[in-house]
Amino acid sequence: MNFQEFSLDSRILAGIKSVGYTEPTPIQEQAIPVILQGKDVLGLAQTGTGKTAAFALPILQRLSTGPMRRIRVLVVAPTRELAEQIHQAFTDFSRHMKVRSMTIYGGVGKGTQIKQLRQGVEIVVACPGRLLDLYGEGYIDLSSVEVLVLDEADRMCDMGFLPDIRHIIKLLPAQRQTLFFSATMPKDIRKLVNEILNDPVTVQIGMIAPAKTVDHAIYPITQKMKKHLLLAMLEQEATGQILIFTRTKYRARNLARDLERKKYRVAALQGNMSQNKRQAAITGFRNGKYDILVATDIAARGIDVTNITHVINFDMPDTVDAYTHRIGRTGRAERGGDAYTFAVPDDAAMVRQIERLLKSPIERKRLPDYDYGDFVPETAVNSASTPSNQRKPNKNGRPAKKRRNRNGRQRRHSPYSRTD
Ligand code: AMP
């Protein structure tokens, strides 16, 4: 299949060509015709599947005719980085059109955003907080919105944006097309979907699991030896662009500093940095000024760097969702990638959960020629020791009960509570 078959405006096809896409990805094949028909879409898609173009291209087709200089498309995204990435995609695809797109998010001055709004745009890509601020101050007219896109809705929910989202929806015309993208479907999200989508077509790409083009490996290690192992690994492996995840902002900053001392071209990306510094880190990583980016989960969300060859989980993520999101940063758009996870013996339960998601065991690896001392990586993080559906028996010989919180719900740790 090629892009011509969608009967898109020739200016959009020229935009696609200049970006270098030749064939649509599976989600684009499924979603573009449905969106062109004006239907609501529920897109269950992991990162790296090409979902941005899946909604951006048919939206530009709509904008190729009709009134200009009024907000006809509103895209709501959880982070500034993702908002910038979506805006960039719209700008790239529409380079032969007169369509204007802009971003709205906090952490930067309002002046430029207000000026752009005054000049008139067709596409606004916004984070919820600043959008509501500017609306409250009377700078935004949402009465002409024809299409609403909610991207990474599950992330927005995790970050506490759900009330803002509901508020924003109330400000929009009831007669509109809604495109809703989420990698997972927790209960709150399902409820929202039922409320705001009108007879949606569901587009789902495979299992909601990390991209198939990624090779996964576990490197069992002790907490103390992690940094040493990483340095040895960086020396041994011919790596390209590496994204390293740590559990906290503090650990990201310190690890980046240590690597810099060893003369690596490295930047940190964590929530304590100013928006300018964050953007400089991402841009520097994208254009090759830095080979390594050390990031926390939230700060890294929405980074779109196509050449990431390795994702290294220096610290184990707290949830399988967080694993999916981290690993989604490599192996993007059919390119291969490696995902290495440093696991200490206490991480064994999380490793099993990830293996269940991937539906296969992850290979345990030992770094060749590395002195592990008394530590035996081969047996330290065993997946076979406790089968996934079997918990350790308690004193009475019965399987132990799952821990539940006061409401009787099973405990679920947010991956974001500690990082950003
Ligand atoms: P997304 O899932 O939208 O974040 O896209 C993931 C990556 O795939 C981005 O770097 C896109 O530029 C790239 N991409 C999206 N669609 C295509 C396509 N049809 N051909 C090649 N690359 C693509």
PDB file of N, CA, C and O and ligand atoms in Angstrom, residues 3 19-25 28 46-53 85 304 306 332-333 335, ligand 1:
ATOM      1  N   PHE A   3       0.830   5.857  -0.007  1.00  0.00           N
ATOM      2  CA  PHE A   3       0.026   6.980   0.482  1.00  0.00           C
ATOM      3  C   PHE A   3      -0.935   7.538  -0.585  1.00  0.00           C
ATOM      4  O   PHE A   3      -1.954   8.124  -0.240  1.00  0.00           O
ATOM      5  N   VAL A  19       9.157  14.288   3.985  1.00  0.00           N
ATOM      6  CA  VAL A  19       9.533  13.705   5.286  1.00  0.00           C
ATOM      7  C   VAL A  19      10.219  12.346   5.075  1.00  0.00           C
ATOM      8  O   VAL A  19      10.933  11.854   5.954  1.00  0.00           O
ATOM      9  N   GLY A  20       9.994  11.759   3.900  1.00  0.00           N
ATOM     10  CA  GLY A  20      10.697  10.510   3.575  1.00  0.00           C
ATOM     11  C   GLY A  20       9.894   9.238   3.844  1.00  0.00           C
ATOM     12  O   GLY A  20      10.434   8.147   3.764  1.00  0.00           O
ATOM     13  N   TYR A  21       8.599   9.363   4.138  1.00  0.00           N
ATOM     14  CA  TYR A  21       7.801   8.155   4.325  1.00  0.00           C
ATOM     15  C   TYR A  21       7.428   7.610   2.947  1.00  0.00           C
ATOM     16  O   TYR A  21       6.995   8.366   2.090  1.00  0.00           O
ATOM     17  N   THR A  22       7.556   6.314   2.788  1.00  0.00           N
ATOM     18  CA  THR A  22       7.155   5.728   1.503  1.00  0.00           C
ATOM     19  C   THR A  22       5.879   4.895   1.636  1.00  0.00           C
ATOM     20  O   THR A  22       5.020   4.923   0.774  1.00  0.00           O
ATOM     21  N   GLU A  23       5.780   4.165   2.755  1.00  0.00           N
ATOM     22  CA  GLU A  23       4.590   3.326   2.953  1.00  0.00           C
ATOM     23  C   GLU A  23       3.940   3.668   4.273  1.00  0.00           C
ATOM     24  O   GLU A  23       4.639   3.924   5.251  1.00  0.00           O
ATOM     25  N   PRO A  24       2.612   3.599   4.332  1.00  0.00           N
ATOM     26  CA  PRO A  24       1.966   3.821   5.631  1.00  0.00           C
ATOM     27  C   PRO A  24       2.258   2.681   6.604  1.00  0.00           C
ATOM     28  O   PRO A  24       2.427   1.530   6.162  1.00  0.00           O
ATOM     29  N   THR A  25       2.332   2.988   7.877  1.00  0.00           N
ATOM     30  CA  THR A  25       2.477   1.933   8.891  1.00  0.00           C
ATOM     31  C   THR A  25       1.088   1.309   9.107  1.00  0.00           C
ATOM     32  O   THR A  25       0.075   1.886   8.684  1.00  0.00           O
ATOM     33  N   GLN A  28      -1.568   3.624  10.364  1.00  0.00           N
ATOM     34  CA  GLN A  28      -1.946   4.625   9.357  1.00  0.00           C
ATOM     35  C   GLN A  28      -2.888   4.006   8.331  1.00  0.00           C
ATOM     36  O   GLN A  28      -3.890   4.615   7.952  1.00  0.00           O
ATOM     37  N   GLN A  46       0.570   1.703  20.781  1.00  0.00           N
ATOM     38  CA  GLN A  46       1.763   1.975  21.557  1.00  0.00           C
ATOM     39  C   GLN A  46       2.598   3.049  20.855  1.00  0.00           C
ATOM     40  O   GLN A  46       2.345   3.375  19.696  1.00  0.00           O
ATOM     41  N   THR A  47       3.581   3.555  21.554  1.00  0.00           N
ATOM     42  CA  THR A  47       4.453   4.559  20.948  1.00  0.00           C
ATOM     43  C   THR A  47       5.281   3.925  19.837  1.00  0.00           C
ATOM     44  O   THR A  47       5.566   2.738  19.881  1.00  0.00           O
ATOM     45  N   GLY A  48       5.628   4.717  18.859  1.00  0.00           N
ATOM     46  CA  GLY A  48       6.497   4.223  17.793  1.00  0.00           C
ATOM     47  C   GLY A  48       5.753   3.545  16.659  1.00  0.00           C
ATOM     48  O   GLY A  48       6.355   2.985  15.761  1.00  0.00           O
ATOM     49  N   THR A  49       4.433   3.601  16.663  1.00  0.00           N
ATOM     50  CA  THR A  49       3.664   2.929  15.615  1.00  0.00           C
ATOM     51  C   THR A  49       3.344   3.851  14.438  1.00  0.00           C
ATOM     52  O   THR A  49       2.823   3.403  13.431  1.00  0.00           O
ATOM     53  N   GLY A  50       3.600   5.128  14.612  1.00  0.00           N
ATOM     54  CA  GLY A  50       3.273   6.092  13.560  1.00  0.00           C
ATOM     55  C   GLY A  50       1.906   6.712  13.771  1.00  0.00           C
ATOM     56  O   GLY A  50       1.265   7.177  12.838  1.00  0.00           O
ATOM     57  N   LYS A  51       1.458   6.784  15.017  1.00  0.00           N
ATOM     58  CA  LYS A  51       0.088   7.275  15.257  1.00  0.00           C
ATOM     59  C   LYS A  51      -0.044   8.778  14.988  1.00  0.00           C
ATOM     60  O   LYS A  51      -1.125   9.234  14.647  1.00  0.00           O
ATOM     61  N   THR A  52       1.038   9.524  15.119  1.00  0.00           N
ATOM     62  CA  THR A  52       0.929  10.969  14.889  1.00  0.00           C
ATOM     63  C   THR A  52       0.494  11.249  13.453  1.00  0.00           C
ATOM     64  O   THR A  52      -0.455  11.999  13.210  1.00  0.00           O
ATOM     65  N   ALA A  53       1.188  10.615  12.505  1.00  0.00           N
ATOM     66  CA  ALA A  53       0.801  10.822  11.102  1.00  0.00           C
ATOM     67  C   ALA A  53      -0.575  10.232  10.835  1.00  0.00           C
ATOM     68  O   ALA A  53      -1.317  10.738   9.988  1.00  0.00           O
ATOM     69  N   GLN A  85       6.420  17.702  19.432  1.00  0.00           N
ATOM     70  CA  GLN A  85       6.601  16.662  18.420  1.00  0.00           C
ATOM     71  C   GLN A  85       5.403  16.620  17.457  1.00  0.00           C
ATOM     72  O   GLN A  85       5.573  16.509  16.243  1.00  0.00           O
ATOM     73  N   ASP A 304      10.943  12.294  20.583  1.00  0.00           N
ATOM     74  CA  ASP A 304      10.932  11.580  19.316  1.00  0.00           C
ATOM     75  C   ASP A 304      12.300  11.712  18.682  1.00  0.00           C
ATOM     76  O   ASP A 304      12.611  12.679  18.022  1.00  0.00           O
ATOM     77  N   THR A 306      14.616   9.389  16.310  1.00  0.00           N
ATOM     78  CA  THR A 306      14.431   8.133  15.572  1.00  0.00           C
ATOM     79  C   THR A 306      15.626   7.196  15.661  1.00  0.00           C
ATOM     80  O   THR A 306      15.489   6.015  15.444  1.00  0.00           O
ATOM     81  N   ARG A 332      11.894   2.444  16.851  1.00  0.00           N
ATOM     82  CA  ARG A 332      10.770   3.190  16.302  1.00  0.00           C
ATOM     83  C   ARG A 332      10.681   2.997  14.800  1.00  0.00           C
ATOM     84  O   ARG A 332      11.689   2.905  14.120  1.00  0.00           O
ATOM     85  N   ALA A 333       9.453   2.926  14.331  1.00  0.00           N
ATOM     86  CA  ALA A 333       9.183   2.813  12.897  1.00  0.00           C
ATOM     87  C   ALA A 333      10.040   1.736  12.240  1.00  0.00           C
ATOM     88  O   ALA A 333      10.797   1.994  11.317  1.00  0.00           O
ATOM     89  N   ARG A 335      12.668   0.292  12.811  1.00  0.00           N
ATOM     90  CA  ARG A 335      14.115   0.164  12.970  1.00  0.00           C
ATOM     91  C   ARG A 335      14.374  -0.724  14.184  1.00  0.00           C
ATOM     92  O   ARG A 335      13.594  -0.734  15.112  1.00  0.00           O
TER      93      ARG A 335
HETATM   94  P1  AMP B   1       4.822   8.033  16.362  1.00  0.00           P
HETATM   95  O1  AMP B   1       4.296   6.697  16.797  1.00  0.00           O
HETATM   96  O2  AMP B   1       3.819   8.877  15.688  1.00  0.00           O
HETATM   97  O3  AMP B   1       5.548   8.726  17.487  1.00  0.00           O
HETATM   98  O4  AMP B   1       5.939   7.747  15.222  1.00  0.00           O
HETATM   99  C1  AMP B   1       7.096   7.040  15.474  1.00  0.00           C
HETATM  100  C2  AMP B   1       8.188   7.314  14.463  1.00  0.00           C
HETATM  101  O5  AMP B   1       7.878   6.715  13.220  1.00  0.00           O
HETATM  102  C3  AMP B   1       8.419   8.784  14.169  1.00  0.00           C
HETATM  103  O6  AMP B   1       9.808   9.004  14.153  1.00  0.00           O
HETATM  104  C4  AMP B   1       7.854   8.973  12.781  1.00  0.00           C
HETATM  105  O7  AMP B   1       8.550   9.985  12.071  1.00  0.00           O
HETATM  106  C5  AMP B   1       8.077   7.618  12.138  1.00  0.00           C
HETATM  107  N1  AMP B   1       7.062   7.272  11.117  1.00  0.00           N
HETATM  108  C6  AMP B   1       5.726   7.423  11.232  1.00  0.00           C
HETATM  109  N2  AMP B   1       5.102   6.980  10.122  1.00  0.00           N
HETATM  110  C7  AMP B   1       6.063   6.528   9.286  1.00  0.00           C
HETATM  111  C8  AMP B   1       6.041   5.950   7.959  1.00  0.00           C
HETATM  112  N3  AMP B   1       4.901   5.739   7.308  1.00  0.00           N
HETATM  113  N4  AMP B   1       7.233   5.618   7.411  1.00  0.00           N
HETATM  114  C9  AMP B   1       8.386   5.822   8.091  1.00  0.00           C
HETATM  115  N5  AMP B   1       8.471   6.370   9.334  1.00  0.00           N
HETATM  116  C10 AMP B   1       7.325   6.717   9.930  1.00  0.00           C
END
